[in-house]
XYZ file of C-alpha atoms in Angstrom:
535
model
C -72.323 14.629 -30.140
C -73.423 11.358 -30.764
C -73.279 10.393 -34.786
C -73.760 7.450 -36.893
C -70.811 5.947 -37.528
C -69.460 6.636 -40.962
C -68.446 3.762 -42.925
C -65.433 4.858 -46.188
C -64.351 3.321 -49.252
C -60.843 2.271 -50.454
C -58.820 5.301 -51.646
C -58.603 2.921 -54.954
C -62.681 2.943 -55.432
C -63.217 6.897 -54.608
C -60.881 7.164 -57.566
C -62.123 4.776 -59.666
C -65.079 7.026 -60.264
C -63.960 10.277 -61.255
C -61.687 9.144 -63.343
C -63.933 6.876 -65.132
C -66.534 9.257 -65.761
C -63.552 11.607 -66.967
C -62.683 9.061 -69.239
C -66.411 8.899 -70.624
C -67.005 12.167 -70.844
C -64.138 12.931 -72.984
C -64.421 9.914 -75.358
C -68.253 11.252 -76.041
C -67.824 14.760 -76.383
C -70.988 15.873 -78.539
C -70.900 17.300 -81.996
C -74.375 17.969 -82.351
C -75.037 21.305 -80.195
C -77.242 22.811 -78.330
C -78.933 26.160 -79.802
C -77.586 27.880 -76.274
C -74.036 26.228 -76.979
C -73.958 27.821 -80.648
C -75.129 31.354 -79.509
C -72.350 30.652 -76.825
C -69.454 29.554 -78.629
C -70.388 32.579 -81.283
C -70.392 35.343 -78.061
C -67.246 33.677 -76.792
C -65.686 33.927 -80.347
C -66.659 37.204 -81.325
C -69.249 39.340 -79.401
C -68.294 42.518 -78.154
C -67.284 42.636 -74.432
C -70.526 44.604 -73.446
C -72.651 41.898 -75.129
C -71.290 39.353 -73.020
C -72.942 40.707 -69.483
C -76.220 39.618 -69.323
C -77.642 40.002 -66.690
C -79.336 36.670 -66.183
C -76.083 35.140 -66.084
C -73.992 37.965 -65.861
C -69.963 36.147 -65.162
C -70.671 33.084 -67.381
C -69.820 34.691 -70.646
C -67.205 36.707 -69.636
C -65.762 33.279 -67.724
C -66.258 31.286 -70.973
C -64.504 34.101 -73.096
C -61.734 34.588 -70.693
C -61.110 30.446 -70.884
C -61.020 30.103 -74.424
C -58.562 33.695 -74.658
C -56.003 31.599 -71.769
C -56.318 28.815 -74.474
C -55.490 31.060 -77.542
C -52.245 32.737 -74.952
C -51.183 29.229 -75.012
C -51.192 28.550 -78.676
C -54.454 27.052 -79.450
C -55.284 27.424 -83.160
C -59.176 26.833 -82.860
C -62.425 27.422 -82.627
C -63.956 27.514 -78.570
C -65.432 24.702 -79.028
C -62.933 21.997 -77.590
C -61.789 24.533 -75.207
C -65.073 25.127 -73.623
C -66.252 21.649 -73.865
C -63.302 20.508 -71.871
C -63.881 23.114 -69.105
C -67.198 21.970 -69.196
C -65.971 18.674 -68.123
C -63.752 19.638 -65.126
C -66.643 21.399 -63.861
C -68.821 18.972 -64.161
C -66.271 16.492 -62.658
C -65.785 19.147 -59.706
C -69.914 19.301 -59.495
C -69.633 15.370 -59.084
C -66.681 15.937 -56.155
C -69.226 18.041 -54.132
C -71.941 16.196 -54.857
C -69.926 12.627 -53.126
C -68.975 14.793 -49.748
C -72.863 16.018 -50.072
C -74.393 12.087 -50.242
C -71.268 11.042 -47.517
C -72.713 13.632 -44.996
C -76.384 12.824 -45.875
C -75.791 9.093 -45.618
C -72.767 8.287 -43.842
C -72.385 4.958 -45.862
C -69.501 4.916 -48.616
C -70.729 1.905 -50.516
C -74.328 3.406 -50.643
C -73.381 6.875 -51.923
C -71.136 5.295 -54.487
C -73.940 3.782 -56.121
C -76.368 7.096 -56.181
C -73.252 8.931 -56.802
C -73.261 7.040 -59.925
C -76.611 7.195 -61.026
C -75.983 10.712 -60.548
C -72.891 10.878 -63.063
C -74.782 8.730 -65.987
C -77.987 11.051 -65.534
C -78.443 12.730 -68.623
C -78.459 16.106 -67.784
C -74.559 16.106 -66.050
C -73.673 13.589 -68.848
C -75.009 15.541 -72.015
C -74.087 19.081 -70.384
C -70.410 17.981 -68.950
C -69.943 17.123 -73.279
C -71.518 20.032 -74.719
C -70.279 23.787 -75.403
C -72.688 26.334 -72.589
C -72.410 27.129 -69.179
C -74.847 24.909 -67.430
C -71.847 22.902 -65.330
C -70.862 26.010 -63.884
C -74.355 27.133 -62.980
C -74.785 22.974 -61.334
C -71.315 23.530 -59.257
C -72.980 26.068 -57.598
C -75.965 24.895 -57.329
C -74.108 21.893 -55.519
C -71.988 23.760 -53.258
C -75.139 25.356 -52.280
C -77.198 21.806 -51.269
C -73.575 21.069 -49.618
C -73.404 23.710 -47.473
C -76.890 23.692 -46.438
C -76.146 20.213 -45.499
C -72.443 20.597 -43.554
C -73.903 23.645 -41.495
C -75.973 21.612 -38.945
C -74.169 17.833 -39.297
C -70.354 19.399 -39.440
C -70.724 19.225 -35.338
C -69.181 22.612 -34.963
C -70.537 25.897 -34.778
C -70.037 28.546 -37.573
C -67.423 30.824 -37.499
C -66.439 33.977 -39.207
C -65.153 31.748 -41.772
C -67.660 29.873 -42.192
C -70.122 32.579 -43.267
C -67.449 34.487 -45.230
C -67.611 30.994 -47.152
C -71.005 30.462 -47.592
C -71.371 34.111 -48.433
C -68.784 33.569 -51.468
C -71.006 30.769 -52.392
C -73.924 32.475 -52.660
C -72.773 35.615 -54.675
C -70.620 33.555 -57.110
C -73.950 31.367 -57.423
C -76.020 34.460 -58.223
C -73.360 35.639 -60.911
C -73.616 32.513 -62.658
C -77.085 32.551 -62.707
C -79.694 34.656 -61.421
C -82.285 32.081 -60.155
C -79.687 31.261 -57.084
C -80.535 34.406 -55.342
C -83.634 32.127 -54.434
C -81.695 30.283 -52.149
C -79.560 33.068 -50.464
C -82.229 33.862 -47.608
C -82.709 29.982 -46.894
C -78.479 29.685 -46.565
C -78.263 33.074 -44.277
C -81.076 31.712 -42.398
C -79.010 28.164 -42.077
C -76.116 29.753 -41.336
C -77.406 31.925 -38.363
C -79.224 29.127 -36.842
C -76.123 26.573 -36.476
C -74.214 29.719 -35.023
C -74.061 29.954 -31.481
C -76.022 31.887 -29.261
C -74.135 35.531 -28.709
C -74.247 35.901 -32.556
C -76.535 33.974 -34.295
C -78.022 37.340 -35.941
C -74.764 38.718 -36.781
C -73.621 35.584 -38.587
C -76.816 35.129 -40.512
C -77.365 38.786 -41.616
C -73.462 39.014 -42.305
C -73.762 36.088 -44.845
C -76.211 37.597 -46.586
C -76.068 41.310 -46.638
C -72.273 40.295 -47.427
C -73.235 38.724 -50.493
C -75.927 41.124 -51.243
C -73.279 43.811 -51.773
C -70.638 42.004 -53.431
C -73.324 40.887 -56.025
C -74.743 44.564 -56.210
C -71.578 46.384 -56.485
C -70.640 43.674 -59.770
C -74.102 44.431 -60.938
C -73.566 48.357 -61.018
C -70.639 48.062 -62.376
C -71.568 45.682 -64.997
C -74.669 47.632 -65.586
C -73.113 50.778 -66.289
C -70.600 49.334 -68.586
C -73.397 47.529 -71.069
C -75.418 50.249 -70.808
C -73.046 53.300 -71.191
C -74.789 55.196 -68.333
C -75.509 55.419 -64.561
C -79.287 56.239 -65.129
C -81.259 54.572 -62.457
C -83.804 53.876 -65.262
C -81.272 53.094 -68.037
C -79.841 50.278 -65.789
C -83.719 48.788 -64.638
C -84.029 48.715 -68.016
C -81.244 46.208 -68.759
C -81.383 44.286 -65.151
C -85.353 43.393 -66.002
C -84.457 43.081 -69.927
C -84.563 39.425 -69.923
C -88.065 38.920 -67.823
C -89.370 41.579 -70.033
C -88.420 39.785 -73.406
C -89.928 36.290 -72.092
C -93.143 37.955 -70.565
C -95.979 35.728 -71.029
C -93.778 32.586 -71.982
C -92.495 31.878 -69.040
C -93.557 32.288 -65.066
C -97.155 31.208 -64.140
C -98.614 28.832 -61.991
C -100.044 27.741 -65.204
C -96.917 26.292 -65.835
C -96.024 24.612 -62.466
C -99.087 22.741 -62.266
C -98.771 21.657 -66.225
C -97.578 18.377 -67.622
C -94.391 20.053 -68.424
C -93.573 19.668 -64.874
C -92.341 16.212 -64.751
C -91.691 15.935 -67.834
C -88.744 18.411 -67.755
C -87.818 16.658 -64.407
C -87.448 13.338 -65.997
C -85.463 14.936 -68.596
C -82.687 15.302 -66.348
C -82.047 11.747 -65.375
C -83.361 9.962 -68.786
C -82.805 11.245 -72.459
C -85.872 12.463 -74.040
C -84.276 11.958 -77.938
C -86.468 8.558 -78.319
C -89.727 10.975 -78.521
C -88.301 13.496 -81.099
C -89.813 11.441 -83.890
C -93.477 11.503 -82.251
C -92.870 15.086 -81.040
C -91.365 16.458 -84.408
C -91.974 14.078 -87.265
C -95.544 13.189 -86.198
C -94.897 9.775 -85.924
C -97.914 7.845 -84.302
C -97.264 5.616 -80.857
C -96.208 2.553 -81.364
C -94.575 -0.468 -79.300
C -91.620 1.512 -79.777
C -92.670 4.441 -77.675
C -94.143 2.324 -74.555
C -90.499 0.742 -74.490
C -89.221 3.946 -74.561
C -91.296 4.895 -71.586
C -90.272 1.984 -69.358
C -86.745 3.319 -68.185
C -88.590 6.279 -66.968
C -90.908 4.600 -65.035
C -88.585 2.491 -63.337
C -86.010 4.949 -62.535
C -88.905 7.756 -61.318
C -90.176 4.476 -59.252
C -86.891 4.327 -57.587
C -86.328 8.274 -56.848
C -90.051 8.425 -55.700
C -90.113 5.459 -53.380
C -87.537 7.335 -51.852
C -88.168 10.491 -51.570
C -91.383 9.513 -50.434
C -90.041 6.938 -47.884
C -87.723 10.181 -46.594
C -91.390 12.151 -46.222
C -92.812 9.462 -44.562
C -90.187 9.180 -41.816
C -89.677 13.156 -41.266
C -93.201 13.149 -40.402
C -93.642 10.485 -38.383
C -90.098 10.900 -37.013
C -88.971 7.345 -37.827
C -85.425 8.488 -39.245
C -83.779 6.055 -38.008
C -80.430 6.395 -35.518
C -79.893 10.153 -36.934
C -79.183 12.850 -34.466
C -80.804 16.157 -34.649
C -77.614 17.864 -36.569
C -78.397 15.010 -39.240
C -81.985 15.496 -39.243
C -81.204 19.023 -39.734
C -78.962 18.779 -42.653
C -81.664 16.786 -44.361
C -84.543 19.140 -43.917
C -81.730 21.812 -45.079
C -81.319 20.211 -48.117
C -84.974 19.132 -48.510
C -86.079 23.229 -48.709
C -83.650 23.746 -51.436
C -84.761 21.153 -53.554
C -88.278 22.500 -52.670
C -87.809 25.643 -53.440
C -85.307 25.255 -56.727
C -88.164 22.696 -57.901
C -91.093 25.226 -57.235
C -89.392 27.891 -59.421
C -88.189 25.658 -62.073
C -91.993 24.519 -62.328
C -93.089 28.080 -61.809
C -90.376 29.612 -64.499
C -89.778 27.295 -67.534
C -90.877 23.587 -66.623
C -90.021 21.642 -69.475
C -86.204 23.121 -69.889
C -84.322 20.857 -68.424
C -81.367 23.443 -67.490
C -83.495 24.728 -64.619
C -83.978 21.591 -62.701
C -79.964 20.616 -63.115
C -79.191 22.388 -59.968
C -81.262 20.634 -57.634
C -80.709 17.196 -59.000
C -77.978 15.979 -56.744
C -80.012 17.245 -53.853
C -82.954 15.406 -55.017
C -81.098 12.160 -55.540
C -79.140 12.310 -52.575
C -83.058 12.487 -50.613
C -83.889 9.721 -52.214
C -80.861 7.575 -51.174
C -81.667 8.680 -47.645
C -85.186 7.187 -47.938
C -84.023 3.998 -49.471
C -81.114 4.216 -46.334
C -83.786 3.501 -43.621
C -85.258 0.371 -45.559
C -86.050 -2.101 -43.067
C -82.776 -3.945 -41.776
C -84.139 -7.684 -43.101
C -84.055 -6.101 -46.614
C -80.538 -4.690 -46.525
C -79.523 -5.230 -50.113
C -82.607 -4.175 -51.444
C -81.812 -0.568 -52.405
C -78.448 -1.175 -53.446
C -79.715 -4.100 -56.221
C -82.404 -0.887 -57.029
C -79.811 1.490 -57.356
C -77.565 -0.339 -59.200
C -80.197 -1.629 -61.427
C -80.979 2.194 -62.286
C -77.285 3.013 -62.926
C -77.379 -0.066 -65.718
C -80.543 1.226 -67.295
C -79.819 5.024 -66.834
C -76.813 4.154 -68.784
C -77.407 2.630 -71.559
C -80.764 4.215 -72.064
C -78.806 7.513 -72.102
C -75.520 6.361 -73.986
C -77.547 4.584 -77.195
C -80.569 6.858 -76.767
C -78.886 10.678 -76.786
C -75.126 10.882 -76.455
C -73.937 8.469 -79.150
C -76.016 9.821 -81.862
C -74.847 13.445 -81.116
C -71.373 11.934 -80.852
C -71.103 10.471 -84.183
C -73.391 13.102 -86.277
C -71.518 16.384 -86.263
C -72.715 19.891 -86.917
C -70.535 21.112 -89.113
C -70.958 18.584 -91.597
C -74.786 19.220 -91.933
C -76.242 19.283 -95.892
C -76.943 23.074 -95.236
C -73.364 23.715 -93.875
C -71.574 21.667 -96.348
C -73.633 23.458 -99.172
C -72.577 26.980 -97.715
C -68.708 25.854 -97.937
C -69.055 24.545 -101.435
C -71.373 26.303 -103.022
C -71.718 30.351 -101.807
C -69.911 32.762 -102.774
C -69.273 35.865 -100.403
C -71.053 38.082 -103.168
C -74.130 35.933 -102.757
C -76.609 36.433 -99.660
C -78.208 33.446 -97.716
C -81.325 33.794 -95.760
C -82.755 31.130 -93.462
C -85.171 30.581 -90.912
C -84.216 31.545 -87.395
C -83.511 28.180 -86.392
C -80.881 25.772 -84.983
C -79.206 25.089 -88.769
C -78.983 28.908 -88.702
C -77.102 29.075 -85.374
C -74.793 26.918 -86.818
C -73.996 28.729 -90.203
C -73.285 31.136 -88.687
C -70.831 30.093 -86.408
C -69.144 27.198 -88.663
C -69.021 29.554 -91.483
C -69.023 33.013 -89.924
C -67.342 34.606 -92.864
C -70.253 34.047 -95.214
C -73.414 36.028 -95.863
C -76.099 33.802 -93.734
C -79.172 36.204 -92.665
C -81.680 34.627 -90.184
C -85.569 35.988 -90.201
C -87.045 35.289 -86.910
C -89.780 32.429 -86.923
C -91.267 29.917 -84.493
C -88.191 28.634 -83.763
C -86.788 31.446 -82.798
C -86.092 33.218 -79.258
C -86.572 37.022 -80.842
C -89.899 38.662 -82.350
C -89.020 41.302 -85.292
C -91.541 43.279 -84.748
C -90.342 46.434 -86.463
C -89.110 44.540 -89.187
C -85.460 45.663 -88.776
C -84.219 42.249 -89.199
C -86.371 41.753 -92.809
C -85.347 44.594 -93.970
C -81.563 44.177 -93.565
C -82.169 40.714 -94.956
C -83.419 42.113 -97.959
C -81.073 44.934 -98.367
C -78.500 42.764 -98.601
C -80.536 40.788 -101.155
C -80.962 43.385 -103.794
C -77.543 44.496 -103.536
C -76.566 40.867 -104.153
C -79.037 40.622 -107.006
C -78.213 43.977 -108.352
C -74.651 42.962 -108.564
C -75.232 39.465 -110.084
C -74.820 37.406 -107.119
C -76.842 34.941 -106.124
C -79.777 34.432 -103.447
C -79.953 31.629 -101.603
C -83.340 31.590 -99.890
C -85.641 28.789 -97.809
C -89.044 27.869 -99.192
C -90.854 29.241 -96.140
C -89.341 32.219 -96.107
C -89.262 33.053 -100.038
C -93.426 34.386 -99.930
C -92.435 37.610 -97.803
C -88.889 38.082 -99.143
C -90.350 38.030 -102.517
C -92.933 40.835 -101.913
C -90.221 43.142 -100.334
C -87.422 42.613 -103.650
C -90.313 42.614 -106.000
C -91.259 46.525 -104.729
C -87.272 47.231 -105.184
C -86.145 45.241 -107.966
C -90.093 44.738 -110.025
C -91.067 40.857 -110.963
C -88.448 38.273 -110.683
C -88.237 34.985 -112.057
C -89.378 31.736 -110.375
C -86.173 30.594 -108.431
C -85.059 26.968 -108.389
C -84.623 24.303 -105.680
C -81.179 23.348 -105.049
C -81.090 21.646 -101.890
C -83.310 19.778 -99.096
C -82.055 19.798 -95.923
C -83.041 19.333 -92.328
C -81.482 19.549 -88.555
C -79.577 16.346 -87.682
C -80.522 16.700 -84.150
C -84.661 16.908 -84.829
C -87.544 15.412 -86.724
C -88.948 18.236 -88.556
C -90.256 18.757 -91.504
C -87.664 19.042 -93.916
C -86.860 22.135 -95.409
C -86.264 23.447 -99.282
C -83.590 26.153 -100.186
C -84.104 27.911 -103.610
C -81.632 29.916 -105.601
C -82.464 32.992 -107.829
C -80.202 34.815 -109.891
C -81.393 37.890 -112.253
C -80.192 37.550 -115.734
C -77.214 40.016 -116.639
C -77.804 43.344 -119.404
């Protein structure tokens, strides 16, 4: 088969890379976390086994707890947090592996991929992710070995074998494991798979790769199932498989939602930081200069990816790719559906989280570096001086703009956490707003008496009031006893009327402390302190 010939890189340079980006990632590990970090770092430290199989994700927490209990076997004295935020760095390095041999196959020019393979590494989302403390790298490696495979099937220049779809099959059930939303892509891989094959068993190889994973992932999901749930009821385990849809029903998947502004917005938040705009989005402050800067990187760097992808488009169609040879055509309408079809349902699902594009991402950019590939040949410089124009910018929008703050402001010094370690007493009773600062008392300072009541910013509605009610249990006992309570402003009206009907009329409590979450701009909160007079 006729190819393009493949130009390479010194061994020296393909190094260089990886171990540079190593080198960053580690010296910026984050300190400010995520809410889905805390509630992971608290499930790894201390949920019960059953809690940890959820079914949207059902081997990432088990994964993360089995990483951090190899690091305790060793020795390790701490918290998960170091633990899982260096595993979350050798995944993300391992993502960044896959995603080079992904942009060498799509391009076949070693100096060109280098510089998108970049732009890929100082994106925020596998920059901010690779330092924080949750499981998105591991749902991106798969995501990558997916838009890999797609891509080696038809350009590898040999047919599929038996070991070939026992591979691909492994890819996609550890993919759907890790996260749910991959199972999107398992027909479209089968599909690929079969097609490449040759012509005696084409159908075998392509139902075989996906029935294959179909019952690996099935027979992990019973058995998962039946462990959470304590039961083999067909109904009992529905009931926990559809929990998740069921509990985000009406917040999430519409076409509403695709065709909203969320849309690109939660795209662009995966190559550029989006922490300039917390002070307009949270602290209502009013555009400025400041904010049309701030908007600049974004429209250069979506300039770049668009002119490509759209360049790509333009030549599929009108079949102006260039030299390419059908297997290399292939590959790149391969990876083209994928991207497609991970960006419809990321639209469709939750467009403005970020975590849901991160898979396609490397596919996307690696399109766009095969548009700006078949610029005309009296321009040849031209894409690499735009590529490594949006490295610079990408970088140091997203270093000074999102991952140096959250490296030098940590958590677990907040006012609120600080006050808990100096101030409470474990006969005293804390209740807070459901909110990040909450996430983190309770997993800095597990061991004191921090209850959470469900609010806007929370992911849980309290609808039978079981969560109030413990909250103010524990209240009048504390009370009662001649402890202290520790309460928030905005939640003191309703906790009030619930101790009052227990206790009778209490005095007006005092403000002891203003405090706010270091990573946002809201409004800032008040915690008051009431304790009843003894005799």
């Amino acid at each position: 088969m006729n190819r393009a010939r493949t130009t390479s890189l010194p061994l020296a340079v393909r190094l260089l890379v990886p171990v540079g980006l190593a080198i960053l990632y580690l010296a910026l590990r984050q300190h400010i976390f995520t809410i889905d970090s805390m509630y992971y770092l608290w499930d790894a430290e201390f949920a019960e086994w059953r809690r940890l199989l959820h079914p949207h994700h059902l081997a990432l927490e088990p994964l993360l707890r089995a990483w951090w209990r190899l690091w305790q076997w060793f020795g390790w004295p701490g918290r998960a947090v170091a633990p899982i935020q260096i595993l979350n760095i050798l995944v993300s390095l391992g993502s960044l592996l896959v995603a080079a041999r992904l942009l060498r196959l799509l391009l076949r020019d070693g100096a060109t991929a280098v510089g998108w393979w970049l732009l890929l590494g100082v994106s925020y989302v596998p920059w901010y992710h690779a330092t924080q403390a949750e499981g998105l790298p591991l749902f991106v490696i798969f995501g990558t070995l997916n838009l890999y495979w797609a891509a080696r099937l038809p350009s590898h220049g040999e047919a599929p074998t038996v070991r070939t779809a026992v591979t691909v099959g492994g890819v996609i059930a550890g993919g759907v494991l890790i996260h749910q939303s991959l199972v999107l892509w398992a027909p479209l891989l089968a599909w690929m798979v079969g097609r490449e094959a040759a012509p005696g068993v084409r159908w075998r190889y392509g139902l075989g790769t996906l029935f294959g994973a179909g019952a690996a992932v099935l027979a992990c999901y019973l058995i998962a199932g039946a462990w959470a749930t304590g039961s083999v009821a067909p109904v009992d385990l529905w009931r926990w498989f559809t929990g998740y849809t069921q509990e985000f029903a009406g917040r999430c998947g519409s076409l509403r939602l695709l065709f909203s502004a969320d849309t690109p917005r939660g795209l662009a938040s995966t190559l550029l930081t989006g922490a300039p705009f917390k002070p307009y989005a949270f602290g209502g402050r009013p555009m400025d200069a400041a904010f049309v800067l701030a908007l600049l990187p974004f429209l250069l760097v979506g300039t770049l990816v668009a002119v490509g992808i759209g360049r790509l488009l333009i030549g599929l169609v009108l079949g102006t790719t260039g030299d390419r040879d059908p297997g290399d055509r292939r590959a790149v309408i391969n990876v083209a559906l994928l991207v497609l079809l991970g960006a419809l349902f990321a639209g469709w699902w939750e467009p403005a989280n970020r975590k849901f594009w991160a898979p396609i991402l490397p596919g996307l950019l690696a399109l766009a570096a095969v548009g700006w590939s078949g610029w005309p040949r009296r321009r040849p410089r031209l894409g690499m001086v735009a590529v490594t124009a949006a490295v610079a910018l990408a970088f140091s929008f997203n270093l000074a703009g999102g991952i140096l703050p959250r490296h030098r402001i940590h958590d677990d010094r907040q006012p609120m956490i600080m006050f808990l370690a100096r101030v409470v007493q474990p006969a005293d009773t804390v209740i807070l707003q459901e909110d990040r600062v909450w996430q983190c008392a309770l997993y800095f300072r597990p061991q004191q008496p921090v209850h959470g009541l469900p609010g806007p910013n929370s992911d849980r509605d309290d609808h039978g009031h079981t969560v109030l009610r413990e909250a103010v249990d524990a209240a009048v006992r504390t009370l009662s006893g001649g402890g202290a309570l520790y309460v928030t402003a905005s939640e003191w009206p309703q906790v009030e009327a619930e101790i009052e009907a227990a206790l009778g009329p209490l005095p007006e409590p005092m403000e002891v402390l203003r405090f706010g979450d270091a990573d946002l701009y809201g409004d800032e909160q008040v915690l008051l302190a009431l304790r009843l007079p003894l005799g």
